[in-house]
PDB file of C-alpha atoms in Angstrom:
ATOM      1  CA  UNK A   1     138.502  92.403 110.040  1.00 45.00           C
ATOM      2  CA  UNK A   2     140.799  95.154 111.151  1.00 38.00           C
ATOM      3  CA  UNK A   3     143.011  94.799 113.293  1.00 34.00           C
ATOM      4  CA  UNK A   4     142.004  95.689 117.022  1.00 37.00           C
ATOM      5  CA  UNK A   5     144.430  98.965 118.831  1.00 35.00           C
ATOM      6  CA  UNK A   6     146.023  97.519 121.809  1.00 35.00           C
ATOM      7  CA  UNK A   7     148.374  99.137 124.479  1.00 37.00           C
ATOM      8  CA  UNK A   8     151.434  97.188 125.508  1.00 34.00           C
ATOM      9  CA  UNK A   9     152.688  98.209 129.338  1.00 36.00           C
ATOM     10  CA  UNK A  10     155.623  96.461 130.994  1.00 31.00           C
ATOM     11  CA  UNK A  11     155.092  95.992 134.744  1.00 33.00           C
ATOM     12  CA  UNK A  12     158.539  96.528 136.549  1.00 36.00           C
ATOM     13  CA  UNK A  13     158.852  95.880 140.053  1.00 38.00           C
ATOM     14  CA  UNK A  14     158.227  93.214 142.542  1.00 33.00           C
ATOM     15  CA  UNK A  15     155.940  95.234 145.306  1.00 35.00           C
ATOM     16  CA  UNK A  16     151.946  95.721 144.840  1.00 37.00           C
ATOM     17  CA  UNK A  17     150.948  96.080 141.556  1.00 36.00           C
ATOM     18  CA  UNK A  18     150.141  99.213 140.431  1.00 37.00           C
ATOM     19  CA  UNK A  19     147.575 100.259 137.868  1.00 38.00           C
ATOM     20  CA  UNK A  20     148.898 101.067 134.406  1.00 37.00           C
ATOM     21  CA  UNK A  21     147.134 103.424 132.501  1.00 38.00           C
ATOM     22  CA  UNK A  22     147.316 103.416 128.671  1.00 39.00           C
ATOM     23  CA  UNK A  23     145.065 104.306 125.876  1.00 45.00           C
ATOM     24  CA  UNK A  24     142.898 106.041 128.556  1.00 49.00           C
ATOM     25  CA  UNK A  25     142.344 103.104 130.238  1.00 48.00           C
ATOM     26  CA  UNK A  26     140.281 103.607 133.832  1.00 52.00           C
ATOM     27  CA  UNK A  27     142.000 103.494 137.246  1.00 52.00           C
ATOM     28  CA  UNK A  28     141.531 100.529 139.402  1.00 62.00           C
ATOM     29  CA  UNK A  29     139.996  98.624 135.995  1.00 68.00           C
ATOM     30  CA  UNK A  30     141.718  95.438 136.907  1.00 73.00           C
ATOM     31  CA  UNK A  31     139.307  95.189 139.697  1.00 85.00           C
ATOM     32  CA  UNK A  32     136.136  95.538 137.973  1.00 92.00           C
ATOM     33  CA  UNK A  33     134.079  92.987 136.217  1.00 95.00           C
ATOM     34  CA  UNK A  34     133.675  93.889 132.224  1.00 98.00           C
ATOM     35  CA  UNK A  35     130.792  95.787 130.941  1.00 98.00           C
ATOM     36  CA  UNK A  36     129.151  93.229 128.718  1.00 98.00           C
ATOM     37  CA  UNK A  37     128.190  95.248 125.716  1.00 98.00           C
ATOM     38  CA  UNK A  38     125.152  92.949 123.985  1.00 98.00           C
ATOM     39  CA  UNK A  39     122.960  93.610 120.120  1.00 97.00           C
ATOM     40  CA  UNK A  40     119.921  91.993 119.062  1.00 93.00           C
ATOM     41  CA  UNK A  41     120.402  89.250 116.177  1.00 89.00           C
ATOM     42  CA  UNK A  42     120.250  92.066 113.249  1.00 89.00           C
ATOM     43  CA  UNK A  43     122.789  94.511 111.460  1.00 92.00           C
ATOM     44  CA  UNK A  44     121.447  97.742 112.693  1.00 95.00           C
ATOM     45  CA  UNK A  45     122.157  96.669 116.125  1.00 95.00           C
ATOM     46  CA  UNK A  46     125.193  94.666 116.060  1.00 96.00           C
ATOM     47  CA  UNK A  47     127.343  97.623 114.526  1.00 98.00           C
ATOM     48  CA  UNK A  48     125.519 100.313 116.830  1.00 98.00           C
ATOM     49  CA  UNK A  49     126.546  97.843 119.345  1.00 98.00           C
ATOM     50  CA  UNK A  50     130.138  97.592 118.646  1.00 98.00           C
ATOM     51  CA  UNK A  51     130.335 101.317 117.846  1.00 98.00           C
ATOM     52  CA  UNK A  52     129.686 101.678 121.253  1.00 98.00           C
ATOM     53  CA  UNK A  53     132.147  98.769 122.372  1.00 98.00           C
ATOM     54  CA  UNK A  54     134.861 100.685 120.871  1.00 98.00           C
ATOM     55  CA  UNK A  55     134.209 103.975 122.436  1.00 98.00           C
ATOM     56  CA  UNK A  56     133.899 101.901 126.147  1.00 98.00           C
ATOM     57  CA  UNK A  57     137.495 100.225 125.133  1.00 98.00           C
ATOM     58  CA  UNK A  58     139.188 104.001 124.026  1.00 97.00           C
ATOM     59  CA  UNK A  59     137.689 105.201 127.552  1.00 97.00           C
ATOM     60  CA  UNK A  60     139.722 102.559 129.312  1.00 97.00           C
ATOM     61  CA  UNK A  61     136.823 100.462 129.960  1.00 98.00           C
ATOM     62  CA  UNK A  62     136.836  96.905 130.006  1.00 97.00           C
ATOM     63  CA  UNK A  63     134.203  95.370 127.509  1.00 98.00           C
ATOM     64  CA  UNK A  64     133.009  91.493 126.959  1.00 98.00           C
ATOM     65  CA  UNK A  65     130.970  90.969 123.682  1.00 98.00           C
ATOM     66  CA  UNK A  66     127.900  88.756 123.765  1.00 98.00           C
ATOM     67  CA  UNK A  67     126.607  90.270 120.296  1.00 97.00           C
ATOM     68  CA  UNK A  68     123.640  88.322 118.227  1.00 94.00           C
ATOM     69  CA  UNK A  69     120.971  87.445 121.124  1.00 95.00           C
ATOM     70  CA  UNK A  70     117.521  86.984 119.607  1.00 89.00           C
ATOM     71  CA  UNK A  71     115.761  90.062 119.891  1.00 85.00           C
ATOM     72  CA  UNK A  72     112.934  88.045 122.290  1.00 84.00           C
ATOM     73  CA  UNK A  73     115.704  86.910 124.575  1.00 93.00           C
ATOM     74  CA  UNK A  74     117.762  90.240 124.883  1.00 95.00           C
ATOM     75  CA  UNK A  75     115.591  91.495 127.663  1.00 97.00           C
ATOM     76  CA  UNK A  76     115.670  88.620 129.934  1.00 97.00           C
ATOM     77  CA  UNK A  77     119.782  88.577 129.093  1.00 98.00           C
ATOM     78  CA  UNK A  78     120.003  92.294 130.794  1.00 98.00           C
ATOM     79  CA  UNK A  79     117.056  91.431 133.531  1.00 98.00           C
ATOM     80  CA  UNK A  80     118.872  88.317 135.169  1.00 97.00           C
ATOM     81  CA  UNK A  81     122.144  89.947 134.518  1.00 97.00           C
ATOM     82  CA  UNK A  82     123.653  87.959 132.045  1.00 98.00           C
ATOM     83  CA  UNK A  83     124.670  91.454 129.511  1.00 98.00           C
ATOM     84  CA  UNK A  84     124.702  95.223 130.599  1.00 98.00           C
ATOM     85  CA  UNK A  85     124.253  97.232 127.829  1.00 98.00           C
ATOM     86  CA  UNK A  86     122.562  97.166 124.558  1.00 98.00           C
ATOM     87  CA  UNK A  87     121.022  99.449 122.262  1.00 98.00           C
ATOM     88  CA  UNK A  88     117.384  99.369 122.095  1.00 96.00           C
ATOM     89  CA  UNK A  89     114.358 101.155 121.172  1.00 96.00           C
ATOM     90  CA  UNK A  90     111.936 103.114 123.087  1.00 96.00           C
ATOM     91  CA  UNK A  91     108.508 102.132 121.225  1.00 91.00           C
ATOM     92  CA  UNK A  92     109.878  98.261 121.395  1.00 90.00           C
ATOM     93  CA  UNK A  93     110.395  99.194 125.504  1.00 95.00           C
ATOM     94  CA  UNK A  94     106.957 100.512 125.907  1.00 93.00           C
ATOM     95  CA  UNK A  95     104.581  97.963 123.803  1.00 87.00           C
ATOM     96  CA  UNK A  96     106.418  94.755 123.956  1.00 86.00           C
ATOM     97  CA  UNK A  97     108.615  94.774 127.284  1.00 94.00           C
ATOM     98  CA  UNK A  98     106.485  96.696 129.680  1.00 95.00           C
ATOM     99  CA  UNK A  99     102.885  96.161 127.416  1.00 89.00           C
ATOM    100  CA  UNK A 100     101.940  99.774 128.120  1.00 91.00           C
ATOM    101  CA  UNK A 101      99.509 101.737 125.425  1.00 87.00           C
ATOM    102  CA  UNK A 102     101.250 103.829 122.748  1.00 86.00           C
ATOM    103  CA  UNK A 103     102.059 107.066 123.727  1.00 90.00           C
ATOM    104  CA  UNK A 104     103.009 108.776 120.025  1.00 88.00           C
ATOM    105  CA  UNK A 105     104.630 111.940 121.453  1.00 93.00           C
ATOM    106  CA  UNK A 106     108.264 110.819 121.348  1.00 95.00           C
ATOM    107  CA  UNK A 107     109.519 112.449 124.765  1.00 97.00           C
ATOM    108  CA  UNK A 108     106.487 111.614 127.090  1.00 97.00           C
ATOM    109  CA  UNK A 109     106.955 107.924 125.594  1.00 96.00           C
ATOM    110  CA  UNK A 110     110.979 108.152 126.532  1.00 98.00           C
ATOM    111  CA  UNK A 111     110.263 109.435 129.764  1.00 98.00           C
ATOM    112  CA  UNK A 112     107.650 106.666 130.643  1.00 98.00           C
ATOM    113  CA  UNK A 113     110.328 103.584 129.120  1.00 98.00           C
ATOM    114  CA  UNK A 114     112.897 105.533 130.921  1.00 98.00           C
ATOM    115  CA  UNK A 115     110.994 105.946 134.584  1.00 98.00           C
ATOM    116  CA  UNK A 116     109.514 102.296 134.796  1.00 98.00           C
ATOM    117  CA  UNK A 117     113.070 100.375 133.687  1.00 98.00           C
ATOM    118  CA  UNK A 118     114.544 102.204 136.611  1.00 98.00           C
ATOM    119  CA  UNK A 119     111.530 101.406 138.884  1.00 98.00           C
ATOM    120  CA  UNK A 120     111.159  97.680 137.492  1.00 98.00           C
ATOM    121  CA  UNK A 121     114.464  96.589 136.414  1.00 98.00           C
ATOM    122  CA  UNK A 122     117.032  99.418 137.868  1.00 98.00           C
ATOM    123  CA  UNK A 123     117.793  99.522 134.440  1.00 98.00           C
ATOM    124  CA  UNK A 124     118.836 102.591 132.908  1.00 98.00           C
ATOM    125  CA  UNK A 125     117.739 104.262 129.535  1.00 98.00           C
ATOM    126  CA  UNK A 126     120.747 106.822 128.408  1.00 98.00           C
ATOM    127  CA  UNK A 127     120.424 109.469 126.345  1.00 98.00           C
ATOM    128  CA  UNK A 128     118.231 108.673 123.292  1.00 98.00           C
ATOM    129  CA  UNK A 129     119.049 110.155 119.712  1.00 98.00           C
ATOM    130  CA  UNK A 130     116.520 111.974 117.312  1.00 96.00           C
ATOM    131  CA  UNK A 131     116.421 108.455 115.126  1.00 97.00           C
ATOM    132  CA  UNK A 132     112.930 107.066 115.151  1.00 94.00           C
ATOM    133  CA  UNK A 133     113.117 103.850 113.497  1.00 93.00           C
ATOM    134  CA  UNK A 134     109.931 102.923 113.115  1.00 89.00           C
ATOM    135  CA  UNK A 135     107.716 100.811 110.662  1.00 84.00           C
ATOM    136  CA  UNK A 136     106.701 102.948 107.560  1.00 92.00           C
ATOM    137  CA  UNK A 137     105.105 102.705 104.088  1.00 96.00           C
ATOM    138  CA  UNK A 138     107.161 103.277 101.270  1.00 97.00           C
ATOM    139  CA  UNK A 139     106.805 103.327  97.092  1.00 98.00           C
ATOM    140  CA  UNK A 140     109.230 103.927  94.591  1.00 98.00           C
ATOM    141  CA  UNK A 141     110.013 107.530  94.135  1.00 97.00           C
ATOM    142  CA  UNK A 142     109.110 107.593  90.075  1.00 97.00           C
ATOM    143  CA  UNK A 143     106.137 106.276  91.145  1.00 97.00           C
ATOM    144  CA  UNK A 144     104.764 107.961  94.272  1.00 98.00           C
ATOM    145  CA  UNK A 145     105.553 111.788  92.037  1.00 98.00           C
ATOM    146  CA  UNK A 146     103.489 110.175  89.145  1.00 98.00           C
ATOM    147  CA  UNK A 147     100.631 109.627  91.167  1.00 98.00           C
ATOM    148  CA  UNK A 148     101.385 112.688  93.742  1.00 98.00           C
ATOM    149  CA  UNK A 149     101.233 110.701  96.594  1.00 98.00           C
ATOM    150  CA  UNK A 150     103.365 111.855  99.641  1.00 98.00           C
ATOM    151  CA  UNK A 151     101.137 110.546 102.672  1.00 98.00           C
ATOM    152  CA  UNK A 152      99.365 107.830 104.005  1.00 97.00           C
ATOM    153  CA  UNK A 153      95.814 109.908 103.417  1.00 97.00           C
ATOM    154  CA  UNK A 154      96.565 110.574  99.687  1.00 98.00           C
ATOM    155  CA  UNK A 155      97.806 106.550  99.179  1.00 98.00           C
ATOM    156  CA  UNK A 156      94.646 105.573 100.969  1.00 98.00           C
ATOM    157  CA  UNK A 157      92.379 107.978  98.203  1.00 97.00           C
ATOM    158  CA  UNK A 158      94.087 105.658  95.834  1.00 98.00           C
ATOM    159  CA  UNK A 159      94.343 102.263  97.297  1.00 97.00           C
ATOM    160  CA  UNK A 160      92.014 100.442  95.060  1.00 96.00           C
ATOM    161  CA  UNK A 161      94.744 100.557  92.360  1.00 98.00           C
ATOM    162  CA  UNK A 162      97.509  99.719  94.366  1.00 98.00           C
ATOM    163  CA  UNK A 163      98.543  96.642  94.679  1.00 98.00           C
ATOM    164  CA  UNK A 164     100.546  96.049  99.029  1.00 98.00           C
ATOM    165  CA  UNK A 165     102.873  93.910  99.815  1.00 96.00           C
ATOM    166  CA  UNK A 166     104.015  93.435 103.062  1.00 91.00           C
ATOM    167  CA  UNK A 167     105.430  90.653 105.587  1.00 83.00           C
ATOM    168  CA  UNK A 168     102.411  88.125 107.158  1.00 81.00           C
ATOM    169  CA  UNK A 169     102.203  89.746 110.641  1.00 74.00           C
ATOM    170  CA  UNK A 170     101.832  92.982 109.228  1.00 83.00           C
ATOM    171  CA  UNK A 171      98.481  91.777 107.809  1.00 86.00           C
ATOM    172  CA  UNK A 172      97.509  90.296 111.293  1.00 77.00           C
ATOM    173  CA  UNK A 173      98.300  93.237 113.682  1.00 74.00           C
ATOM    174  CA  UNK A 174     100.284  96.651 112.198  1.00 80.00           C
ATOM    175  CA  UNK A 175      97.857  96.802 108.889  1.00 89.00           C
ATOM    176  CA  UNK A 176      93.954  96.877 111.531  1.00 87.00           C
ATOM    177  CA  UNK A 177      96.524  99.771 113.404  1.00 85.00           C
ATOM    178  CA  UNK A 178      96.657 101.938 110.319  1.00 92.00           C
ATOM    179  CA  UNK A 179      93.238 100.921 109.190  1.00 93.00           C
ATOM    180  CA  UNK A 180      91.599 101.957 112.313  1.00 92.00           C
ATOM    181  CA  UNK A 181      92.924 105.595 111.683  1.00 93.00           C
ATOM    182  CA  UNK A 182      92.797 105.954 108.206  1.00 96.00           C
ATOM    183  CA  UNK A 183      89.685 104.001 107.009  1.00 95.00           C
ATOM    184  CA  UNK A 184      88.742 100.484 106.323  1.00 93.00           C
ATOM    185  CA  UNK A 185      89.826  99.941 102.209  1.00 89.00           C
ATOM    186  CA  UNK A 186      91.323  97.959 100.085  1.00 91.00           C
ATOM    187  CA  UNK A 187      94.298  97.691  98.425  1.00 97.00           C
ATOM    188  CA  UNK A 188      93.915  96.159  94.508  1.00 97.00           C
ATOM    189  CA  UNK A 189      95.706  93.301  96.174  1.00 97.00           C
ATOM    190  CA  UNK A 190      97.416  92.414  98.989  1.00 96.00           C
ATOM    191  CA  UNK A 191     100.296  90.139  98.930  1.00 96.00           C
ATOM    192  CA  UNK A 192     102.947  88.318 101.496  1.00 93.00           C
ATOM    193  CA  UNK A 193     106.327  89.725 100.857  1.00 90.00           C
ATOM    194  CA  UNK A 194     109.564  88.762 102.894  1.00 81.00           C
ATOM    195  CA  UNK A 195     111.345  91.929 104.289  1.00 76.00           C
ATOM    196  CA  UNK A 196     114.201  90.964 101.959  1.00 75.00           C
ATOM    197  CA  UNK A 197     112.475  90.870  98.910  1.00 89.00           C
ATOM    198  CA  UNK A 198     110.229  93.707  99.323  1.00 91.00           C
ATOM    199  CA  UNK A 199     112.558  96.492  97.646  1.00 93.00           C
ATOM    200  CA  UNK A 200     113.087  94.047  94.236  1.00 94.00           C
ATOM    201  CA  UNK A 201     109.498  93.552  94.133  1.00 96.00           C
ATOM    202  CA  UNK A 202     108.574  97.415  94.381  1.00 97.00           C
ATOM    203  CA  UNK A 203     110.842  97.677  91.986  1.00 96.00           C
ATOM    204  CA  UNK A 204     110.443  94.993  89.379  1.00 96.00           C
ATOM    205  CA  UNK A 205     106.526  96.504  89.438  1.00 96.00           C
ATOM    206  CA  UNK A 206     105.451  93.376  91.205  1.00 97.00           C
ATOM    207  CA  UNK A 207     103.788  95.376  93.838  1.00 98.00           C
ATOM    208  CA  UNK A 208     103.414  99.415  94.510  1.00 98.00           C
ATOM    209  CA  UNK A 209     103.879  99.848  98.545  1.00 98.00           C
ATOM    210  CA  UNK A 210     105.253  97.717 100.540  1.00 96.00           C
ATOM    211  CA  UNK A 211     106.272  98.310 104.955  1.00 92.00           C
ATOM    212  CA  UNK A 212     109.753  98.201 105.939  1.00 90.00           C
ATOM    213  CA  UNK A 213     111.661  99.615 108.829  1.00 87.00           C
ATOM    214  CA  UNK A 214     112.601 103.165 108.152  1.00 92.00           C
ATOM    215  CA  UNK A 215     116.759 103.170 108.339  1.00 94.00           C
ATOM    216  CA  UNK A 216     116.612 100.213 106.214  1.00 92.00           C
ATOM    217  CA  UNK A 217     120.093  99.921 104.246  1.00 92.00           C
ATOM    218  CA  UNK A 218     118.356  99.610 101.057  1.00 89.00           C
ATOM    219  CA  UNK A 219     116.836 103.136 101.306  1.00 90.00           C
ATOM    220  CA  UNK A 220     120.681 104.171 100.692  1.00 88.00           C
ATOM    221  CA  UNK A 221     119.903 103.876  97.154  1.00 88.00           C
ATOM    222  CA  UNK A 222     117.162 106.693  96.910  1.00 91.00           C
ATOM    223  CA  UNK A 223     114.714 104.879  94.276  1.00 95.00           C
ATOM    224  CA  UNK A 224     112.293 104.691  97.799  1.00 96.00           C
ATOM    225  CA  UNK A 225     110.064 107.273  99.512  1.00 97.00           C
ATOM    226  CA  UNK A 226     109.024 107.166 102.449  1.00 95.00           C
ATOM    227  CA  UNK A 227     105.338 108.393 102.479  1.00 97.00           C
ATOM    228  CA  UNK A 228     104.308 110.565 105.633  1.00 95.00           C
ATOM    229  CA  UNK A 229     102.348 108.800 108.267  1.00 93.00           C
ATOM    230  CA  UNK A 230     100.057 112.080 108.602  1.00 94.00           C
ATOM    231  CA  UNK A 231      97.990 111.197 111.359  1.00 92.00           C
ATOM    232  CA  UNK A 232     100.594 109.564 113.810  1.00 86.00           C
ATOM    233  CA  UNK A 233      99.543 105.691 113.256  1.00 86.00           C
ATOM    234  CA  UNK A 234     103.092 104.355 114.070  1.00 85.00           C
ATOM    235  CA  UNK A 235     104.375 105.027 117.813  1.00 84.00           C
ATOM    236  CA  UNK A 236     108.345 106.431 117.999  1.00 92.00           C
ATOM    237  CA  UNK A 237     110.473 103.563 118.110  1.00 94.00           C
ATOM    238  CA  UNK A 238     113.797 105.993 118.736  1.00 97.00           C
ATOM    239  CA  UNK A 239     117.258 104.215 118.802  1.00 98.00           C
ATOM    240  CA  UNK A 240     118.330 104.600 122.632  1.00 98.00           C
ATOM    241  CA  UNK A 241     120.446 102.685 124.559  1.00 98.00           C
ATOM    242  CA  UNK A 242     120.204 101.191 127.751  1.00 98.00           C
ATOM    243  CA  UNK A 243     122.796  99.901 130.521  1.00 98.00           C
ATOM    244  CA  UNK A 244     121.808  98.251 134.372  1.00 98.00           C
ATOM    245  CA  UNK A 245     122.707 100.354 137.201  1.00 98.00           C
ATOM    246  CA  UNK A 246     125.061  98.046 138.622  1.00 98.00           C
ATOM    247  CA  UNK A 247     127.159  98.211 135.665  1.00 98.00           C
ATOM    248  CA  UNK A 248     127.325 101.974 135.926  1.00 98.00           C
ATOM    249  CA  UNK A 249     127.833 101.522 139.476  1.00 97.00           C
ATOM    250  CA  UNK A 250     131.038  99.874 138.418  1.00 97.00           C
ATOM    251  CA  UNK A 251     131.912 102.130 135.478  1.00 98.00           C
ATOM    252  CA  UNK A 252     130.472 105.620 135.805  1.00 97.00           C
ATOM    253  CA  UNK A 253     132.232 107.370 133.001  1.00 97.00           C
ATOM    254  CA  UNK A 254     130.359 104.783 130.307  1.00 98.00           C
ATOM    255  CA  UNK A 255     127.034 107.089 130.910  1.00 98.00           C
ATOM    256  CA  UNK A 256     128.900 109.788 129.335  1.00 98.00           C
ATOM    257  CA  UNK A 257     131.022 108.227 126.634  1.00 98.00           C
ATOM    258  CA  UNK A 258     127.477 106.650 125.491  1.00 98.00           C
ATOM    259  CA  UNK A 259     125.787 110.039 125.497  1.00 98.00           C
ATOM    260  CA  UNK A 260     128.645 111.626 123.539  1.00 98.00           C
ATOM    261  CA  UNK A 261     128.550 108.838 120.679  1.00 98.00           C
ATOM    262  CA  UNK A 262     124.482 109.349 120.794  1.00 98.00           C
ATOM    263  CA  UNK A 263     124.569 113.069 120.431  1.00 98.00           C
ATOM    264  CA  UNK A 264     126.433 112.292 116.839  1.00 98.00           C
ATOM    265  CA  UNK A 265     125.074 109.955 115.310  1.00 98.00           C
ATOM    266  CA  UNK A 266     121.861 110.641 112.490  1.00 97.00           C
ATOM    267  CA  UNK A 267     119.779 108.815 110.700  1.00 94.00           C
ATOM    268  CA  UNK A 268     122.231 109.179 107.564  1.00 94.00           C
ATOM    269  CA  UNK A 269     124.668 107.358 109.521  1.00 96.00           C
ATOM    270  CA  UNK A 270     122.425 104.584 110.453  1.00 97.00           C
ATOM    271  CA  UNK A 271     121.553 103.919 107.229  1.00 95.00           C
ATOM    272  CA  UNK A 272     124.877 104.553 105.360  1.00 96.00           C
ATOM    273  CA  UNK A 273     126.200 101.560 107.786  1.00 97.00           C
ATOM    274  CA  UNK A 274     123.143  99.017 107.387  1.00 95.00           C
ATOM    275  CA  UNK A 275     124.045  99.590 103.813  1.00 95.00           C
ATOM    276  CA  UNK A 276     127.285  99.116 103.996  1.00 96.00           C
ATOM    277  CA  UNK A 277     126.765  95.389 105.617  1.00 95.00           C
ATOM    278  CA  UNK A 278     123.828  94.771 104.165  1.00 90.00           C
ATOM    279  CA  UNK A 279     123.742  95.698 100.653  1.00 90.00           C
ATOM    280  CA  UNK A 280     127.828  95.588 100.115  1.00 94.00           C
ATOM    281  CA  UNK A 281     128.316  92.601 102.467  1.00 95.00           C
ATOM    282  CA  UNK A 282     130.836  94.232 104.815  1.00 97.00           C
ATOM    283  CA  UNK A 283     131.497  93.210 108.142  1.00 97.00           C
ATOM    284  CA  UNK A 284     129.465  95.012 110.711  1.00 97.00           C
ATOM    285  CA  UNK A 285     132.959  95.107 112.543  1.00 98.00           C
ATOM    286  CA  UNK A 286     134.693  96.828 109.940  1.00 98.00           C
ATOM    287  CA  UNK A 287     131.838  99.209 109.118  1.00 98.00           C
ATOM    288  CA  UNK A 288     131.360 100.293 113.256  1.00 98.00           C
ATOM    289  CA  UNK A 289     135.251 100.697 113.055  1.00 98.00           C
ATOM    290  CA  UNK A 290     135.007 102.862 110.358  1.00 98.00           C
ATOM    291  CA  UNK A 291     132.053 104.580 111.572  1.00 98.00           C
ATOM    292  CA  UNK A 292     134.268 104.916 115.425  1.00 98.00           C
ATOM    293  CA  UNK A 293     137.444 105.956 113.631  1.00 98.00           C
ATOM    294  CA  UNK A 294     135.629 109.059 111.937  1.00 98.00           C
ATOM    295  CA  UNK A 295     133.855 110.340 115.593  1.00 98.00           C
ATOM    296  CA  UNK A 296     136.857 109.646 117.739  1.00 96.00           C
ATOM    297  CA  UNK A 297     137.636 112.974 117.295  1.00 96.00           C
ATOM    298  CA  UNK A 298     134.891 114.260 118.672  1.00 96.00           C
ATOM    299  CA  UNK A 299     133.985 112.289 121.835  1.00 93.00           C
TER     300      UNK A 299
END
């Protein structure tokens, strides 16, 4: 892993200490706890994670790492205080942490995550970006163009000749979602496919749609389409992060290095750097790094 930037100040004097500012480091820092910057236990949010870390550090902020928490344990870790900030999702805030309805218009369901954290947990949702990723249906491009499917309507017309292949609990819960909307058929078969080995199967002709989460690093390749969920099945799960009040209390200026780092990143970049760890077998480190030293710039 890279090497980290650190500023060396010598202290001269025997009085009070004074506070030494270097690489834009925050007055006063030296009496303020960390901000304990936190990911769930998968590449897409470790290096969004540490991409953040490293803009916090450049500000002069303090940061503790407690990366890699289970993604079902994450939300007590911020609720009894134990991290500050992590980046999150607003669908996974709505459905699973506060077991609301889904609301599919993207902004009304930001607003509601947004309101109730603040009411429930004095938690704070920042900025979010425009990157929904969200469960979707996907084929190989060859074959989707053969067939002229582009949406969820036109693979259902064809379904009987299909053969699915998805992960087990999409069969149990995400699968009666989408046939509720779009009609009660059957694919040629249906078969249990592990996240990992979804792509190779599509590929190797083993199956001809298959679910995956849409910034997946393996859609870097462009062999996969994404076929158009046409009737809004799939609530916004937008990439957002989230920090507790008393931690901004503390460090003010992180609300607006956060938003600054939000308001550039795209879904290209997601993907580009869950591909880069997950299909080249980078560090997420070194690929956030990367990723920090080509924004920098810009913050």
């Amino acid at each position: 892993m890279k090497k980290r930037r650190w500023c060396a100040a010598i202290l001269a004097g025997v009085m009070a200490m004074t506070t030494v500012t270097g690489c834009g480091s925050s007055s006063g820092s030296e009496d303020k706890d960390p901000l304990v910057v936190s990911s769930k236990d998968f590449t897409e949010s470790q290096v969004l994670g540490e991409v953040y870390a490293l803009a916090f550090e450049d500000a002069g902020i303090k940061v503790e790492r407690k990366m890699n928490i289970g993604s079902s344990l994450i939300h007590d870790a911020i609720v009894n205080d134990e991290v500050d900030f992590y980046v999150g999702y607003t669908g996974t805030g709505l459905i699973t942490r506060l077991g609301m309805d889904t609301i599919q218009d993207p902004q009304e369901c930001y607003d509601t995550v947004k309101k109730a954290y603040e009411d429930k947990w004095k938690i704070t949702w920042l900025d979010s970006t425009d990157i929904n990723d969200s469960e979707g249906l996907f084929m190989l491009k060859t074959k989707a163009e053969e067939l002229g499917i582009t949406d969820y309507t036109q693979l259902w017309e064809q379904a009987d000749s299909l053969v699915l292949g998805a992960f087990g609990e999409f069969y149990e819960d995400l699968y009666q979602d989408i046939k509720d909307v779009y009609g009660d058929v059957k694919f040629k078969d249906e078969l249990v496919i592990d996240y990992a080995l979804n792509f190779e199967a599509c590929r190797s002709g083993q199956i001809d749609v298959f679910n995956q989460y849409t910034t997946n690093g393996m859609l870097s390749t462009g062999e996969f389409v994404e076929l158009k969920d046409d009737q809004g099945v799939w609530p916004p799960y937008y990439i957002c992060p989230l920090v507790r009040d008393d931690a901004l209390e503390q460090w003010p200026e992180a609300e607006e290095i956060a938003n600054k780092v939000t308001a550039l990143l795209t879904k290209e970049d997601v993907i580009a750097m869950n591909a880069k760890c997950d299909v080249d077998g980078e560090d997420f480190e070194d690929v956030a790094e990367e990723y920090y030293e080509s924004i920098k710039d810009k913050l």
